[in-house]
Amino acid sequence: MLELGFTKAERLLKGDKAGQRVKTRGWIYRTRHKGKMVFTVIRDSSGIIQATLFRGDMEDENEFEDAKKALVESSVEVEGILVKEPRAPGGYEIQVRRFRIVNFADVFPITKDQSEEFLRDNRHLWLRSRRMTAIMKIRSTVTGAIHEFFRNRGYYEFTPPILQPTQCEGGATLFEVKYFDMKTYLSQTWQLYAEAAIFSLEKIYDVAPTFRAEKSRTPRHLCEFWMAEMEAAWMELEECTEVAKEEVGFIIKKVLEKNRKELELLGRDTKVLEEMIKKDFPTITYTEALKILKERSGMEVEWGKDLRTIEESELMKHFDTPVVVTHYPKEVMAFYKPIDKEADAPGPVAKCFDMLAPEGYGEIIGGSERDTSIEEMKKYLEKDGEDPKNYEFYFDTRRYGSVPHSGYGLGVERVVAWISGIDNVKDAIPFPRTPSRIRP
RNA sequence: GCCGCCGUAGCUCAGUGGCUGGAGCGGCCGGCUGUUAACCGGCAGGUCACAGGUUCGAAUCCUGUCGGCGGCGCCA
């Protein structure tokens, strides 16, 4: 009754209302007419159901004429008898008595033939597609699961500023924003602020927009994306990687629970995901990763070089679950990632990690323990050409009761794309922003 | 930052120096009582991205501009 007697398509397809007079409303997804009949398929947020009109069965013949001329995406309220009908998609259809047009749609520009460019130009309309609807539902589950995961473990949601005066990631490009007569930048991580907050809340997380002005033209990059980060006091590298594994496992479990229908619509093999979460996700070191590349792929990587996309994807051919890779060479890591003096490696390595997704999806998480030595951090900032003076407030977090702490960031769109089995993160966000696109 | 590709009807494309630039889909008109992004008949629809150049002649060749896409690097 909350829906004023309207029943969603998904509910109607369950069939228990068969034989009853029902009402539903939505948008015309498909329509074709054949003499004194009109076949329409009505779409709502839950799914689609066929509504069939016979001229002679209509309580108002004008509505039959309206139905005949109504174009795709016209909004309608439909009333009729729900019947079992094997010829209808979904097995049930409404045999229509009343067909009220709420709004006659103009010619909908998106038809059978679609190019990626056209669909991106018309993303505001393409959002109505079953594909985008399915992905957006999965995205909603993913972000919901992240909140649930951390709150269940005693983490507080903490909201960082989006306008930030300094950079953090050592070289990553920032979007500059005019701020009255000053300059500021859009956030590329909450990290510096999160590290201030753990001294009160201890365990915190967020799901927030992140901006990177990198001209990266790949299926894995966006200039505006959502990052789910966590930061925890008293936590060292190993525990941090375990939290990351549990989080990813939890997200997959939730999507399997809530979005089986959407995964199937997208052609995602759910068995792969089901099997994956039964297994432990392995942790290896960077040095071990090089060994695997050499011995099992015949790929020689010089120790000290960062793993590139090609090496990561070759490495992941040997795994069918996400893998945590720790202890990358300090030289290629950001200033705040501390050297692990006890590590067994050919050179200085950092207490840091990435999580790589299987099936060619690559890096989904990056994180580390945080350096507690102001002197060390200053040394590496200067090496990167940064002025340590800009980081005084950050160094303050090390001056008053500093403790070991760790954190990481998870790329929401990358996780959504991977779990959904789609080939581009640009479809994992409603309105993607790339180096060459800020519309619509 | 580096390398490559594309731009022709609302959409997807064909046309690569020579007659008035084509098809399918979509739209409009008509037909059809079981359609499955139906079928049959008819109609409308073009700044060949833009600017300049070469040529008797340019959608087609050249130069530039604009817009978009892909790969690498970098990252989540």
Short mmCIF file of C-alpha atoms (C1' of nucleotides) in Angstrom, two decimals:
data_model
loop_
_atom_site.label_atom_id
_atom_site.label_comp_id
_atom_site.label_asym_id
_atom_site.label_seq_id
_atom_site.Cartn_x
_atom_site.Cartn_y
_atom_site.Cartn_z
CA MET A 1 0.00 0.00 0.00
CA LEU A 2 2.99 2.26 0.42
CA GLU A 3 3.27 2.23 -3.36
CA LEU A 4 -0.40 3.22 -3.72
CA GLY A 5 -1.29 -0.21 -5.00
CA PHE A 6 1.44 -0.32 -7.63
CA THR A 7 3.45 -3.52 -7.79
CA LYS A 8 7.02 -3.70 -9.03
CA ALA A 9 7.89 -5.82 -12.07
CA GLU A 10 10.14 -8.14 -10.07
CA ARG A 11 7.32 -8.87 -7.63
CA LEU A 12 4.83 -9.54 -10.45
CA LEU A 13 7.18 -12.05 -12.06
CA LYS A 14 7.05 -14.17 -8.90
CA GLY A 15 3.63 -15.17 -10.19
CA ASP A 16 1.69 -15.45 -6.95
CA LYS A 17 -0.56 -12.59 -8.05
CA ALA A 18 -1.50 -14.45 -11.23
CA GLY A 19 -5.18 -14.14 -12.02
CA GLN A 20 -5.48 -10.89 -10.06
CA ARG A 21 -5.96 -7.39 -11.36
CA VAL A 22 -2.68 -5.53 -10.75
CA LYS A 23 -1.24 -2.07 -11.27
CA THR A 24 2.32 -1.21 -12.12
CA ARG A 25 4.16 1.84 -13.42
CA GLY A 26 7.41 2.57 -15.15
CA TRP A 27 8.86 3.33 -18.55
CA ILE A 28 8.29 1.68 -21.91
CA TYR A 29 11.37 -0.46 -22.51
CA ARG A 30 10.23 -2.08 -25.78
CA THR A 31 7.10 -1.62 -27.85
CA ARG A 32 5.70 -3.05 -31.06
CA HIS A 33 2.21 -3.27 -32.38
CA LYS A 34 0.47 -5.75 -34.59
CA GLY A 35 -2.96 -4.72 -35.82
CA LYS A 36 -5.31 -4.66 -32.88
CA MET A 37 -2.61 -5.65 -30.39
CA VAL A 38 0.22 -3.78 -28.73
CA PHE A 39 3.08 -5.48 -26.96
CA THR A 40 4.93 -3.26 -24.52
CA VAL A 41 7.61 -4.19 -22.06
CA ILE A 42 7.53 -2.00 -18.97
CA ARG A 43 10.74 -1.26 -17.10
CA ASP A 44 11.04 -0.11 -13.49
CA SER A 45 13.91 -0.11 -11.00
CA SER A 46 13.29 -3.76 -10.21
CA GLY A 47 13.15 -5.27 -13.70
CA ILE A 48 10.92 -5.61 -16.75
CA ILE A 49 7.50 -7.13 -17.43
CA GLN A 50 5.51 -7.42 -20.63
CA ALA A 51 2.16 -5.67 -20.86
CA THR A 52 -0.04 -6.84 -23.72
CA LEU A 53 -2.97 -4.82 -25.05
CA PHE A 54 -5.86 -6.21 -27.07
CA ARG A 55 -7.97 -3.42 -28.45
CA GLY A 56 -11.22 -5.13 -27.51
CA ASP A 57 -10.18 -5.71 -23.88
CA MET A 58 -9.43 -2.04 -23.17
CA GLU A 59 -11.79 -0.12 -20.90
CA ASP A 60 -10.95 3.02 -22.88
CA GLU A 61 -10.08 2.60 -26.57
CA ASN A 62 -8.30 5.99 -26.63
CA GLU A 63 -5.71 4.46 -24.34
CA PHE A 64 -5.12 1.77 -26.94
CA GLU A 65 -4.36 4.44 -29.52
CA ASP A 66 -2.05 6.17 -27.01
CA ALA A 67 -0.20 2.92 -26.40
CA LYS A 68 0.20 2.41 -30.13
CA LYS A 69 1.92 5.74 -30.63
CA ALA A 70 3.86 5.95 -27.35
CA LEU A 71 7.61 5.73 -27.96
CA VAL A 72 10.25 3.97 -25.95
CA GLU A 73 10.87 5.56 -22.50
CA SER A 74 7.38 7.06 -22.27
CA SER A 75 6.29 6.87 -18.63
CA VAL A 76 3.11 4.90 -17.99
CA GLU A 77 0.73 3.50 -15.42
CA VAL A 78 -0.64 0.13 -16.39
CA GLU A 79 -3.55 -1.83 -14.96
CA GLY A 80 -4.68 -5.30 -15.98
CA ILE A 81 -4.84 -9.00 -15.25
CA LEU A 82 -1.58 -10.78 -14.45
CA VAL A 83 -1.43 -14.07 -16.36
CA LYS A 84 1.09 -16.86 -16.75
CA GLU A 85 2.34 -16.64 -20.34
CA PRO A 86 5.31 -18.69 -21.52
CA ARG A 87 5.71 -16.47 -24.61
CA ALA A 88 6.35 -13.39 -22.44
CA PRO A 89 9.84 -12.61 -21.16
CA GLY A 90 9.91 -13.71 -17.53
CA GLY A 91 6.94 -16.04 -17.99
CA TYR A 92 4.20 -13.62 -16.89
CA GLU A 93 2.47 -10.69 -18.54
CA ILE A 94 -0.17 -8.13 -17.76
CA GLN A 95 -3.22 -8.30 -20.01
CA VAL A 96 -3.99 -4.64 -20.01
CA ARG A 97 -7.32 -2.96 -19.21
CA ARG A 98 -6.07 0.58 -18.51
CA PHE A 99 -2.93 2.16 -20.01
CA ARG A 100 -2.35 5.71 -18.82
CA ILE A 101 0.48 7.67 -20.37
CA VAL A 102 2.12 9.90 -17.76
CA ASN A 103 4.43 11.49 -20.33
CA PHE A 104 4.87 10.79 -24.04
CA ALA A 105 8.64 10.50 -24.60
CA ASP A 106 10.42 12.19 -27.49
CA VAL A 107 12.40 9.89 -29.76
CA PHE A 108 14.93 8.25 -27.43
CA PRO A 109 18.37 8.71 -28.98
CA ILE A 110 19.79 5.41 -27.79
CA THR A 111 18.70 2.52 -29.99
CA LYS A 112 20.10 -0.82 -31.03
CA ASP A 113 23.36 0.44 -32.49
CA GLN A 114 25.60 1.98 -29.88
CA SER A 115 29.19 3.06 -29.76
CA GLU A 116 31.08 3.64 -26.54
CA GLU A 117 31.56 7.28 -27.42
CA PHE A 118 27.85 7.82 -28.05
CA LEU A 119 26.86 6.05 -24.85
CA ARG A 120 29.29 8.16 -22.86
CA ASP A 121 27.95 11.34 -24.46
CA ASN A 122 24.50 10.17 -23.41
CA ARG A 123 25.40 8.72 -20.04
CA HIS A 124 22.50 10.61 -18.43
CA LEU A 125 20.16 8.49 -20.59
CA TRP A 126 22.26 5.32 -20.71
CA LEU A 127 21.95 5.11 -16.91
CA ARG A 128 18.47 3.72 -17.64
CA SER A 129 19.92 0.68 -19.37
CA ARG A 130 19.63 -2.66 -17.64
CA ARG A 131 23.42 -2.95 -17.72
CA MET A 132 24.09 0.37 -15.96
CA THR A 133 21.22 -0.26 -13.54
CA ALA A 134 22.76 -3.61 -12.59
CA ILE A 135 26.21 -2.08 -12.10
CA MET A 136 24.86 0.79 -10.01
CA LYS A 137 23.02 -1.68 -7.76
CA ILE A 138 26.25 -3.62 -7.27
CA ARG A 139 28.09 -0.38 -6.54
CA SER A 140 25.52 0.47 -3.89
CA THR A 141 26.06 -2.94 -2.30
CA VAL A 142 29.85 -2.49 -2.37
CA THR A 143 29.85 0.89 -0.62
CA GLY A 144 27.20 -0.30 1.82
CA ALA A 145 29.33 -3.36 2.61
CA ILE A 146 32.36 -1.16 3.28
CA HIS A 147 30.44 0.88 5.86
CA GLU A 148 29.07 -2.27 7.44
CA PHE A 149 32.46 -4.00 7.52
CA PHE A 150 34.25 -1.21 9.35
CA ARG A 151 31.41 -0.25 11.68
CA ASN A 152 31.07 -3.90 12.73
CA ARG A 153 34.73 -3.78 13.75
CA GLY A 154 34.52 -0.65 15.86
CA TYR A 155 35.77 1.83 13.27
CA TYR A 156 34.36 5.35 13.12
CA GLU A 157 33.49 7.06 9.87
CA PHE A 158 35.70 10.12 9.61
CA THR A 159 35.27 12.75 6.92
CA PRO A 160 38.36 14.50 5.57
CA PRO A 161 38.39 17.88 3.80
CA ILE A 162 38.16 17.65 0.02
CA LEU A 163 39.93 20.98 -0.46
CA GLN A 164 43.49 20.48 0.73
CA PRO A 165 46.44 22.86 0.72
CA THR A 166 49.21 20.33 0.04
CA GLN A 167 49.93 17.15 -1.79
CA CYS A 168 50.69 13.82 -0.25
CA GLU A 169 51.40 11.11 -2.76
CA GLY A 170 54.78 12.44 -3.79
CA GLY A 171 54.45 13.45 -7.41
CA ALA A 172 50.88 12.47 -8.25
CA THR A 173 49.24 15.34 -10.05
CA LEU A 174 46.72 17.56 -8.31
CA PHE A 175 43.74 19.54 -9.56
CA GLU A 176 44.24 23.15 -8.63
CA VAL A 177 41.24 25.09 -7.37
CA LYS A 178 40.89 28.84 -7.12
CA TYR A 179 40.08 29.55 -3.49
CA PHE A 180 39.23 33.24 -3.15
CA ASP A 181 42.61 34.85 -3.77
CA MET A 182 44.50 31.70 -2.83
CA LYS A 183 45.18 28.32 -4.41
CA THR A 184 44.16 24.97 -3.07
CA TYR A 185 43.83 21.42 -4.40
CA LEU A 186 41.23 18.69 -4.64
CA SER A 187 41.93 15.76 -2.33
CA GLN A 188 43.92 12.86 -3.68
CA THR A 189 43.86 11.05 -0.34
CA TRP A 190 42.59 11.64 3.17
CA GLN A 191 45.76 10.26 4.63
CA LEU A 192 47.38 13.27 6.23
CA TYR A 193 44.10 14.12 7.96
CA ALA A 194 43.35 10.53 8.89
CA GLU A 195 46.68 10.25 10.63
CA ALA A 196 45.73 13.23 12.77
CA ALA A 197 42.38 11.67 13.67
CA ILE A 198 43.58 8.27 14.87
CA PHE A 199 44.94 9.90 18.01
CA SER A 200 41.37 10.42 19.12
CA LEU A 201 39.23 7.82 17.35
CA GLU A 202 41.97 5.20 16.91
CA LYS A 203 40.23 3.26 14.13
CA ILE A 204 38.61 5.19 11.28
CA TYR A 205 37.44 4.74 7.69
CA ASP A 206 35.85 6.73 4.90
CA VAL A 207 34.35 6.37 1.45
CA ALA A 208 35.09 9.62 -0.35
CA PRO A 209 35.80 11.18 -3.71
CA THR A 210 39.42 11.38 -4.81
CA PHE A 211 40.94 13.41 -7.62
CA ARG A 212 44.03 12.68 -9.69
CA ALA A 213 45.03 14.93 -12.57
CA GLU A 214 46.91 12.14 -14.32
CA LYS A 215 46.48 11.84 -18.06
CA SER A 216 45.95 8.12 -17.79
CA ARG A 217 43.98 6.67 -20.68
CA THR A 218 43.31 3.16 -19.53
CA PRO A 219 40.30 1.07 -18.53
CA ARG A 220 41.55 1.26 -14.94
CA HIS A 221 41.85 5.01 -14.42
CA LEU A 222 39.55 7.90 -13.65
CA CYS A 223 40.37 11.50 -12.76
CA GLU A 224 37.57 11.50 -10.19
CA PHE A 225 36.99 8.28 -8.34
CA TRP A 226 35.89 7.03 -4.95
CA MET A 227 38.38 5.66 -2.51
CA ALA A 228 37.51 3.73 0.63
CA GLU A 229 40.31 4.29 3.11
CA MET A 230 41.06 3.10 6.61
CA GLU A 231 43.61 4.17 9.19
CA ALA A 232 44.24 2.55 12.55
CA ALA A 233 46.43 3.34 15.54
CA TRP A 234 48.50 0.57 17.11
CA MET A 235 48.32 -1.42 13.88
CA GLU A 236 51.37 -2.75 12.06
CA LEU A 237 51.74 -3.85 8.46
CA GLU A 238 50.76 -7.49 8.83
CA GLU A 239 47.51 -6.85 10.66
CA CYS A 240 46.65 -4.15 8.16
CA THR A 241 46.96 -6.57 5.23
CA GLU A 242 44.67 -9.02 7.05
CA VAL A 243 42.02 -6.32 7.48
CA ALA A 244 42.25 -5.60 3.75
CA LYS A 245 41.78 -9.27 2.87
CA GLU A 246 38.79 -9.57 5.17
CA GLU A 247 37.24 -6.41 3.77
CA VAL A 248 37.49 -7.60 0.16
CA GLY A 249 36.14 -11.03 1.10
CA PHE A 250 33.24 -9.38 2.93
CA ILE A 251 32.40 -7.15 -0.03
CA ILE A 252 32.28 -10.12 -2.41
CA LYS A 253 30.13 -12.09 0.01
CA LYS A 254 27.63 -9.21 0.25
CA VAL A 255 27.42 -8.79 -3.51
CA LEU A 256 26.82 -12.52 -3.95
CA GLU A 257 24.05 -12.29 -1.34
CA LYS A 258 22.29 -9.26 -2.77
CA ASN A 259 23.09 -9.01 -6.47
CA ARG A 260 23.01 -12.48 -7.96
CA LYS A 261 20.45 -11.32 -10.54
CA GLU A 262 22.59 -8.36 -11.55
CA LEU A 263 25.76 -10.45 -11.81
CA GLU A 264 23.93 -12.87 -14.09
CA LEU A 265 22.59 -10.05 -16.25
CA LEU A 266 26.16 -8.83 -16.67
CA GLY A 267 27.32 -12.33 -17.61
CA ARG A 268 29.56 -12.60 -14.54
CA ASP A 269 30.48 -16.17 -13.57
CA THR A 270 29.38 -16.22 -9.93
CA LYS A 271 31.07 -19.57 -9.31
CA VAL A 272 34.46 -17.90 -9.70
CA LEU A 273 33.56 -15.47 -6.91
CA GLU A 274 32.05 -18.17 -4.71
CA GLU A 275 35.16 -20.33 -4.97
CA MET A 276 37.41 -17.35 -4.40
CA ILE A 277 36.03 -16.40 -1.01
CA LYS A 278 36.41 -19.95 0.28
CA LYS A 279 40.19 -19.63 -0.07
CA ASP A 280 42.80 -17.69 1.88
CA PHE A 281 44.26 -14.78 -0.04
CA PRO A 282 48.06 -15.23 -0.10
CA THR A 283 50.65 -12.66 0.97
CA ILE A 284 53.99 -12.56 -0.81
CA THR A 285 56.83 -10.06 -0.78
CA TYR A 286 57.95 -7.98 -3.74
CA THR A 287 61.16 -10.00 -3.82
CA GLU A 288 59.18 -13.24 -3.95
CA ALA A 289 57.01 -11.80 -6.71
CA LEU A 290 60.14 -11.18 -8.81
CA LYS A 291 61.16 -14.78 -8.20
CA ILE A 292 57.78 -16.08 -9.36
CA LEU A 293 57.99 -13.89 -12.47
CA LYS A 294 61.41 -15.22 -13.27
CA GLU A 295 60.82 -18.91 -12.52
CA ARG A 296 57.25 -19.33 -13.75
CA SER A 297 56.95 -16.67 -16.45
CA GLY A 298 60.52 -16.26 -17.61
CA MET A 299 60.19 -12.56 -16.94
CA GLU A 300 63.27 -10.82 -15.61
CA VAL A 301 62.67 -7.71 -13.51
CA GLU A 302 65.57 -5.80 -12.05
CA TRP A 303 65.31 -5.64 -8.25
CA GLY A 304 64.41 -2.08 -7.28
CA LYS A 305 62.07 -1.36 -10.19
CA ASP A 306 58.38 -0.98 -9.43
CA LEU A 307 56.06 -3.63 -10.84
CA ARG A 308 54.42 -2.32 -13.98
CA THR A 309 51.00 -3.27 -15.31
CA ILE A 310 52.46 -5.95 -17.54
CA GLU A 311 54.38 -7.56 -14.68
CA GLU A 312 51.44 -7.39 -12.30
CA SER A 313 49.16 -9.06 -14.80
CA GLU A 314 51.73 -11.75 -15.58
CA LEU A 315 52.21 -12.40 -11.86
CA MET A 316 48.44 -12.73 -11.34
CA LYS A 317 48.21 -15.43 -14.00
CA HIS A 318 49.56 -17.73 -11.31
CA PHE A 319 46.77 -16.94 -8.81
CA ASP A 320 42.99 -17.26 -8.72
CA THR A 321 42.39 -15.08 -5.66
CA PRO A 322 43.49 -11.56 -4.76
CA VAL A 323 47.13 -11.44 -3.64
CA VAL A 324 48.81 -9.09 -1.19
CA VAL A 325 52.32 -8.03 -2.25
CA THR A 326 54.40 -6.44 0.52
CA HIS A 327 57.83 -4.87 0.97
CA TYR A 328 58.42 -2.94 -2.24
CA PRO A 329 61.78 -1.18 -2.58
CA LYS A 330 61.81 2.01 -0.51
CA GLU A 331 63.25 3.98 -3.42
CA VAL A 332 60.04 3.75 -5.46
CA MET A 333 57.70 4.36 -2.52
CA ALA A 334 56.18 7.52 -1.00
CA PHE A 335 57.98 9.40 1.79
CA TYR A 336 55.67 8.23 4.59
CA LYS A 337 56.24 4.50 4.03
CA PRO A 338 58.88 3.39 6.57
CA ILE A 339 61.84 1.12 5.87
CA ASP A 340 61.54 -2.37 7.33
CA LYS A 341 64.94 -2.88 8.91
CA GLU A 342 64.27 -6.54 9.63
CA ALA A 343 63.22 -7.50 6.14
CA ASP A 344 65.22 -10.08 4.24
CA ALA A 345 65.75 -8.38 0.86
CA PRO A 346 68.56 -7.30 -1.46
CA GLY A 347 67.98 -3.62 -0.61
CA PRO A 348 65.94 -1.31 1.60
CA VAL A 349 62.25 -2.17 1.47
CA ALA A 350 59.20 -0.38 2.85
CA LYS A 351 56.48 -1.65 5.16
CA CYS A 352 53.93 -1.28 2.44
CA PHE A 353 51.58 -3.41 0.39
CA ASP A 354 49.37 -3.56 -2.66
CA MET A 355 46.49 -5.92 -3.19
CA LEU A 356 46.21 -7.20 -6.73
CA ALA A 357 42.92 -8.61 -8.02
CA PRO A 358 42.90 -11.74 -10.17
CA GLU A 359 41.39 -12.08 -13.65
CA GLY A 360 43.49 -9.22 -15.02
CA TYR A 361 41.95 -6.47 -12.86
CA GLY A 362 45.24 -5.42 -11.26
CA GLU A 363 45.80 -3.20 -8.27
CA ILE A 364 42.74 -2.55 -6.10
CA ILE A 365 44.38 -1.54 -2.80
CA GLY A 366 47.52 0.32 -1.81
CA GLY A 367 48.59 0.81 1.78
CA SER A 368 51.36 0.82 4.34
CA GLU A 369 52.50 1.25 7.86
CA ARG A 370 53.29 4.95 8.40
CA ASP A 371 56.73 6.27 9.24
CA THR A 372 57.03 7.66 12.76
CA SER A 373 60.43 9.28 12.20
CA ILE A 374 60.21 12.94 11.26
CA GLU A 375 63.85 12.97 10.18
CA GLU A 376 63.40 10.06 7.78
CA MET A 377 60.31 11.61 6.21
CA LYS A 378 62.02 14.97 5.78
CA LYS A 379 64.90 13.22 4.05
CA TYR A 380 62.64 11.58 1.47
CA LEU A 381 60.46 14.65 0.97
CA GLU A 382 63.53 16.68 0.07
CA LYS A 383 64.61 13.92 -2.28
CA ASP A 384 61.27 14.31 -4.09
CA GLY A 385 61.81 18.06 -4.33
CA GLU A 386 59.22 18.82 -1.67
CA ASP A 387 59.52 21.49 0.99
CA PRO A 388 59.18 19.79 4.40
CA LYS A 389 57.91 23.09 5.82
CA ASN A 390 54.54 22.38 4.15
CA TYR A 391 54.22 19.24 6.27
CA GLU A 392 54.74 20.73 9.71
CA PHE A 393 51.19 19.99 10.80
CA TYR A 394 51.70 16.38 9.68
CA PHE A 395 54.93 16.11 11.63
CA ASP A 396 53.02 17.35 14.67
CA THR A 397 51.18 14.03 14.65
CA ARG A 398 54.57 12.42 15.45
CA ARG A 399 55.48 14.84 18.24
CA TYR A 400 52.77 14.13 20.79
CA GLY A 401 52.59 10.48 21.68
CA SER A 402 53.29 8.94 18.29
CA VAL A 403 52.30 5.29 17.89
CA PRO A 404 52.73 2.67 15.18
CA HIS A 405 49.84 2.95 12.73
CA SER A 406 48.81 1.79 9.30
CA GLY A 407 46.23 2.39 6.64
CA TYR A 408 45.23 1.71 3.08
CA GLY A 409 42.97 2.88 0.29
CA LEU A 410 40.68 0.73 -1.82
CA GLY A 411 39.63 1.86 -5.30
CA VAL A 412 35.85 1.54 -5.27
CA GLU A 413 35.40 1.56 -9.05
CA ARG A 414 38.13 -1.00 -9.56
CA VAL A 415 36.49 -3.33 -7.07
CA VAL A 416 33.04 -2.77 -8.59
CA ALA A 417 34.40 -3.37 -12.10
CA TRP A 418 36.19 -6.53 -11.03
CA ILE A 419 33.29 -8.05 -9.11
CA SER A 420 30.88 -7.12 -11.90
CA GLY A 421 33.21 -8.59 -14.49
CA ILE A 422 33.03 -5.47 -16.69
CA ASP A 423 35.95 -4.30 -18.76
CA ASN A 424 36.20 -0.63 -17.78
CA VAL A 425 36.04 1.37 -14.53
CA LYS A 426 34.29 4.12 -16.49
CA ASP A 427 31.12 2.01 -16.30
CA ALA A 428 31.54 1.48 -12.55
CA ILE A 429 30.79 5.14 -11.76
CA PRO A 430 27.65 7.02 -12.87
CA PHE A 431 29.35 9.96 -14.59
CA PRO A 432 33.02 9.22 -15.34
CA ARG A 433 35.57 12.01 -15.51
CA THR A 434 38.60 11.30 -17.67
CA PRO A 435 41.33 13.53 -19.08
CA SER A 436 39.17 14.22 -22.12
CA ARG A 437 35.66 14.07 -20.68
CA ILE A 438 33.81 16.07 -18.03
CA ARG A 439 30.34 15.83 -19.64
CA PRO A 440 27.62 15.00 -19.02
"C1'" G B 1 54.59 13.09 -20.85
"C1'" C B 2 55.23 9.38 -25.21
"C1'" C B 3 53.05 6.31 -29.39
"C1'" G B 4 48.89 5.06 -32.50
"C1'" C B 5 43.74 5.39 -34.42
"C1'" C B 6 38.93 7.62 -35.62
"C1'" G B 7 35.34 11.76 -37.21
"C1'" U B 8 29.95 10.44 -43.69
"C1'" A B 9 21.78 10.72 -42.06
"C1'" G B 10 19.30 10.70 -35.02
"C1'" C B 11 22.40 5.73 -34.41
"C1'" U B 12 25.82 1.77 -36.63
"C1'" C B 13 28.52 1.76 -40.93
"C1'" A B 14 29.81 1.27 -46.57
"C1'" G B 15 31.78 4.61 -50.14
"C1'" U B 16 39.50 5.91 -50.74
"C1'" G B 17 40.17 11.11 -57.23
"C1'" G B 18 34.99 10.98 -61.76
"C1'" C B 19 27.28 10.70 -63.05
"C1'" U B 20 22.42 13.60 -58.47
"C1'" G B 21 26.74 10.33 -51.66
"C1'" G B 22 24.31 4.70 -50.11
"C1'" A B 23 22.49 0.61 -46.71
"C1'" G B 24 20.54 -1.24 -42.09
"C1'" C B 25 18.35 0.47 -37.64
"C1'" G B 26 15.38 4.47 -35.64
"C1'" G B 27 11.20 8.20 -37.05
"C1'" C B 28 6.52 9.29 -39.93
"C1'" C B 29 2.07 7.12 -42.95
"C1'" G B 30 -0.55 2.46 -44.05
"C1'" G B 31 -1.30 -3.11 -43.09
"C1'" C B 32 -1.35 -7.33 -39.76
"C1'" U B 33 -4.80 -10.86 -32.86
"C1'" G B 34 1.16 -13.50 -29.95
"C1'" U B 35 5.34 -9.89 -30.66
"C1'" U B 36 10.36 -11.29 -28.42
"C1'" A B 37 15.52 -4.83 -30.25
"C1'" A B 38 8.97 -8.78 -35.44
"C1'" C B 39 7.29 -8.63 -40.57
"C1'" C B 40 5.23 -6.24 -45.42
"C1'" G B 41 4.53 -1.51 -48.51
"C1'" G B 42 5.58 3.73 -48.82
"C1'" C B 43 7.86 8.64 -47.19
"C1'" A B 44 11.14 12.09 -44.97
"C1'" G B 45 16.07 12.64 -43.35
"C1'" G B 46 23.25 15.06 -45.28
"C1'" U B 47 27.60 21.85 -43.26
"C1'" C B 48 30.83 14.04 -45.60
"C1'" A B 49 33.87 17.55 -37.88
"C1'" C B 50 35.93 22.71 -39.08
"C1'" A B 51 39.43 25.91 -41.95
"C1'" G B 52 42.78 26.31 -45.79
"C1'" G B 53 45.46 24.04 -49.94
"C1'" U B 54 46.46 20.62 -54.42
"C1'" U B 55 43.38 19.33 -58.85
"C1'" C B 56 39.52 20.23 -64.79
"C1'" G B 57 37.13 17.65 -60.63
"C1'" A B 58 37.88 16.22 -53.34
"C1'" A B 59 33.83 12.65 -48.48
"C1'" U B 60 38.36 10.59 -50.88
"C1'" C B 61 45.06 13.56 -51.44
"C1'" C B 62 48.06 17.43 -48.26
"C1'" U B 63 48.45 21.00 -43.93
"C1'" G B 64 46.39 22.96 -39.63
"C1'" U B 65 42.47 23.19 -35.83
"C1'" C B 66 38.69 20.98 -32.85
"C1'" G B 67 36.45 16.67 -30.72
"C1'" G B 68 36.84 11.62 -29.26
"C1'" C B 69 39.13 6.68 -28.60
"C1'" G B 70 43.08 3.06 -27.62
"C1'" G B 71 48.14 1.62 -25.77
"C1'" C B 72 52.47 2.87 -22.56
"C1'" G B 73 54.12 5.44 -18.16
"C1'" C B 74 51.91 6.73 -13.25
"C1'" C B 75 48.52 5.12 -9.74
"C1'" A B 76 43.40 3.07 -6.53
#
